[in-house]
Amino acid sequence: MSEAAVRVIGLWPSPFVIRVLIALKLKGVEFEFVEEVVGRKSELLLRSNPVHKKIPVLLHHGKPISESLIVVQYIDEVWSSGAPAFLPVDAHARAVQRFWAQYVDDKLPWAIRILKGTDDGGMEQAAGQLSAALQLLEEAFAQLSQGKRYFGGDSVGYLDIALVSHVGWVKAVEKIAGVTLLDKAKVPNLVAWADRLCAHPAVVDAIPDADKFVEFSVTYGSFSKPINAPAK
Amino acid sequence: MSEAAVRVIGLWPSPFVIRVLIALKLKGVEFEFVEEVVGRKSELLLRSNPVHKKIPVLLHHGKPISESLIVVQYIDEVWSSGAPAFLPVDAHARAVQRFWAQYVDDKLPWAIRILKGTDDGGMEQAAGQLSAALQLLEEAFAQLSQGKRYFGGDSVGYLDIALVSHVGWVKAVEKIAGVTLLDKAKVPNLVAWADRLCAHPAVVDAIPDADKFVEFSVTYGSFSKPINAPAK
């Protein structure tokens, strides 16, 4: 049997992998998930992303694409007729979505790593900065969604994909570190957005329950640096 | 007199500002350069980029766009008829240019900050990692340019803009730290590319001589953290 036209090299707990899976599912693209073994790097991964040696990698007819937000844009551009575009048509609106997606990856992953104990740092400070970031995203949601369901309006967009991919770990570190982050009193619209998007058919299977992330963290804690700090 | 339709808030020594100026000049867009005062942040900057409070900001009819690589993409999308597109049409080729542009911003700025003394870190290690990054970019040039003048082929592209904006500081830290980085023996094609692109009419005025960067570093060394570590 020949290889699938579209393959994703990854591990299920990586938010950066999760976003690629969601993007493919939203576009209705069939793909094969090539799961790495925790703590190792396959020959295929090393050959496909020799510069960073990090997941995820999308292989499209054998050609590798790395860096998850770049992969999401690639998927949007290649399967442009499969679903509503992730990025809006208006250039300013596109820039705004890109700005906030980059903000998400600048602020969330390091705080999450500290809160689950895989990076050194002050837990209280990390929780505070993560809460502050979610607060700003709550405000951004009001501006960008304009009363609709998603950051992208009526359909799931680029920033929705970028942010929701971190929600599994945000909920997990709430349990691990005993903090409240997705607080209905403080970020009500973001909490409602997360509930809504996590139940979306393209998302529901890509983001397991928080308990599964917690279990992974307990089992593979010492391996999680290379897994959860991959290519942005 | 009314405000210019296109304004750039910045400071001349910032590579992130330089790339925005180059992108506008390549597209033949007239703009006003609103220069910040070193070590302060103007009201206009704070209002235009309240999240990061960093230069550059592009103001287009008063609407702010931040994060330099996002601004370059915005310019490419808005002034699409002004010059050859910065990003290629082919989705995979676009992803490759985006990958390397992100690589440039991941690897070069921190090493440059260490070598000019505005960040703590081992000088030798920083020089080694910067040289290694330039070596990889030399190899990428061979692949991407396909024997033509630029990473973008016949015309200046997204990665050309992203990388050349750091060349002024690379040359300056060669003098400041007494190291050779753009070494003709090791990265001959990159050196030739830098010479060629720095002489391009859209680039020549945007990147002053290395001595001017050195002088700036001597004069404003203590201020250069907030200036040279702005929005990517």
Short mmCIF file of N, CA and C in Angstrom, two decimals, chain A residues 49 51-52 63-67 70 73-74 77-78 90-92 94-95 98-100 102-103 106-107 136 232, chain B residues 49 51-52 63-67 70 73-74 77-78 90-92 94-95 98-100 102-103 106-107 136 232:
data_model
loop_
_atom_site.label_atom_id
_atom_site.label_comp_id
_atom_site.label_asym_id
_atom_site.label_seq_id
_atom_site.Cartn_x
_atom_site.Cartn_y
_atom_site.Cartn_z
N ASN A 49 12.38 17.33 9.51
CA ASN A 49 12.61 18.65 10.11
C ASN A 49 14.02 18.70 10.67
N VAL A 51 16.22 20.97 10.72
CA VAL A 51 16.65 22.22 11.37
C VAL A 51 16.25 22.24 12.84
N HIS A 52 14.98 21.98 13.13
CA HIS A 52 14.51 22.07 14.52
C HIS A 52 14.31 20.69 15.17
N LYS A 63 6.41 16.03 0.90
CA LYS A 63 7.11 17.30 1.16
C LYS A 63 6.80 17.77 2.58
N PRO A 64 7.83 18.03 3.38
CA PRO A 64 7.59 18.43 4.76
C PRO A 64 7.32 19.93 4.94
N ILE A 65 6.41 20.24 5.86
CA ILE A 65 6.17 21.61 6.29
C ILE A 65 6.20 21.62 7.81
N SER A 66 6.98 22.52 8.40
CA SER A 66 7.15 22.59 9.85
C SER A 66 6.70 23.94 10.39
N GLU A 67 6.66 24.02 11.71
CA GLU A 67 6.22 25.21 12.46
C GLU A 67 4.70 25.29 12.35
N ILE A 70 2.64 28.01 10.66
CA ILE A 70 2.93 28.02 9.22
C ILE A 70 2.18 26.86 8.54
N GLN A 73 -1.45 27.82 8.11
CA GLN A 73 -1.63 28.70 6.95
C GLN A 73 -1.50 27.92 5.64
N TYR A 74 -0.57 26.96 5.62
CA TYR A 74 -0.40 26.12 4.43
C TYR A 74 -1.70 25.36 4.14
N GLU A 77 -4.27 27.57 2.70
CA GLU A 77 -4.00 27.98 1.32
C GLU A 77 -4.22 26.84 0.32
N VAL A 78 -3.85 25.62 0.73
CA VAL A 78 -3.93 24.48 -0.20
C VAL A 78 -5.36 23.97 -0.33
N ASP A 90 -9.90 40.50 4.31
CA ASP A 90 -9.38 41.84 4.56
C ASP A 90 -7.97 41.77 5.17
N ALA A 91 -7.05 42.51 4.57
CA ALA A 91 -5.64 42.43 4.98
C ALA A 91 -5.44 42.86 6.44
N HIS A 92 -6.16 43.90 6.87
CA HIS A 92 -5.99 44.34 8.26
C HIS A 92 -6.51 43.28 9.23
N ARG A 94 -6.64 40.13 8.68
CA ARG A 94 -5.66 39.03 8.66
C ARG A 94 -4.50 39.33 9.61
N ALA A 95 -4.00 40.57 9.52
CA ALA A 95 -2.87 40.97 10.37
C ALA A 95 -3.25 40.86 11.85
N ARG A 98 -3.23 37.24 12.89
CA ARG A 98 -1.84 36.78 13.01
C ARG A 98 -1.19 37.34 14.27
N PHE A 99 -1.48 38.60 14.57
CA PHE A 99 -0.93 39.25 15.76
C PHE A 99 -1.32 38.47 17.02
N TRP A 100 -2.59 38.16 17.15
CA TRP A 100 -3.05 37.49 18.37
C TRP A 100 -2.59 36.03 18.44
N GLN A 102 0.24 34.94 17.32
CA GLN A 102 1.63 35.04 17.78
C GLN A 102 1.68 35.37 19.27
N TYR A 103 0.76 36.24 19.71
CA TYR A 103 0.66 36.57 21.14
C TYR A 103 0.40 35.30 21.96
N ASP A 106 3.49 33.33 22.20
CA ASP A 106 4.51 34.02 23.02
C ASP A 106 4.22 33.87 24.50
N LYS A 107 2.93 33.87 24.88
CA LYS A 107 2.59 33.99 26.30
C LYS A 107 2.16 32.68 26.96
N LEU A 136 -6.66 39.58 28.33
CA LEU A 136 -6.50 40.34 27.07
C LEU A 136 -7.21 39.63 25.92
N LYS A 232 6.98 26.27 17.10
CA LYS A 232 5.77 27.04 17.33
C LYS A 232 4.84 26.92 16.15
N ASN B 49 0.24 50.36 19.94
CA ASN B 49 0.60 48.97 20.24
C ASN B 49 0.52 48.75 21.75
N VAL B 51 -0.51 46.34 23.52
CA VAL B 51 -0.19 45.00 24.02
C VAL B 51 1.31 44.86 24.26
N HIS B 52 2.11 45.16 23.25
CA HIS B 52 3.56 44.95 23.38
C HIS B 52 4.33 46.26 23.62
N LYS B 63 -4.99 53.05 11.17
CA LYS B 63 -5.13 51.71 11.76
C LYS B 63 -3.76 51.10 12.01
N PRO B 64 -3.47 50.68 13.25
CA PRO B 64 -2.14 50.15 13.55
C PRO B 64 -1.99 48.67 13.21
N ILE B 65 -0.80 48.32 12.72
CA ILE B 65 -0.41 46.92 12.52
C ILE B 65 0.96 46.75 13.17
N SER B 66 1.10 45.72 14.01
CA SER B 66 2.34 45.49 14.76
C SER B 66 2.92 44.13 14.42
N GLU B 67 4.13 43.90 14.91
CA GLU B 67 4.91 42.67 14.69
C GLU B 67 5.44 42.71 13.25
N ILE B 70 4.56 40.35 10.38
CA ILE B 70 3.14 40.48 10.06
C ILE B 70 2.91 41.76 9.24
N GLN B 73 3.96 41.12 5.65
CA GLN B 73 2.92 40.39 4.93
C GLN B 73 1.73 41.29 4.60
N TYR B 74 1.40 42.17 5.55
CA TYR B 74 0.31 43.14 5.31
C TYR B 74 0.64 44.02 4.10
N GLU B 77 0.25 42.17 0.93
CA GLU B 77 -1.14 41.90 0.56
C GLU B 77 -1.88 43.16 0.09
N VAL B 78 -1.56 44.30 0.73
CA VAL B 78 -2.29 45.53 0.40
C VAL B 78 -1.78 46.15 -0.90
N ASP B 90 3.12 29.58 -4.96
CA ASP B 90 3.04 28.18 -4.53
C ASP B 90 3.01 28.08 -3.00
N ALA B 91 2.03 27.34 -2.48
CA ALA B 91 1.82 27.27 -1.02
C ALA B 91 3.03 26.68 -0.30
N HIS B 92 3.65 25.65 -0.89
CA HIS B 92 4.80 25.06 -0.23
C HIS B 92 5.98 26.03 -0.19
N ARG B 94 5.76 29.21 -0.19
CA ARG B 94 5.41 30.24 0.81
C ARG B 94 5.76 29.75 2.21
N ALA B 95 5.39 28.50 2.49
CA ALA B 95 5.66 27.94 3.83
C ALA B 95 7.16 27.90 4.09
N ARG B 98 8.37 31.37 4.94
CA ARG B 98 7.93 31.72 6.30
C ARG B 98 8.76 30.97 7.35
N PHE B 99 9.07 29.71 7.05
CA PHE B 99 9.87 28.90 7.97
C PHE B 99 11.22 29.56 8.21
N TRP B 100 11.90 29.94 7.14
CA TRP B 100 13.24 30.51 7.31
C TRP B 100 13.21 31.91 7.91
N GLN B 102 11.11 32.90 10.14
CA GLN B 102 10.94 32.66 11.58
C GLN B 102 12.25 32.16 12.19
N TYR B 103 12.95 31.32 11.44
CA TYR B 103 14.27 30.84 11.89
C TYR B 103 15.21 32.02 12.13
N ASP B 106 14.29 33.73 15.25
CA ASP B 106 14.55 32.88 16.43
C ASP B 106 16.03 32.89 16.78
N LYS B 107 16.90 32.93 15.78
CA LYS B 107 18.32 32.68 16.02
C LYS B 107 19.20 33.93 16.04
N LEU B 136 23.60 27.57 7.84
CA LEU B 136 22.34 26.96 7.39
C LEU B 136 21.64 27.84 6.36
N LYS B 232 8.73 41.00 17.15
CA LYS B 232 9.37 40.29 16.05
C LYS B 232 8.67 40.60 14.76
#
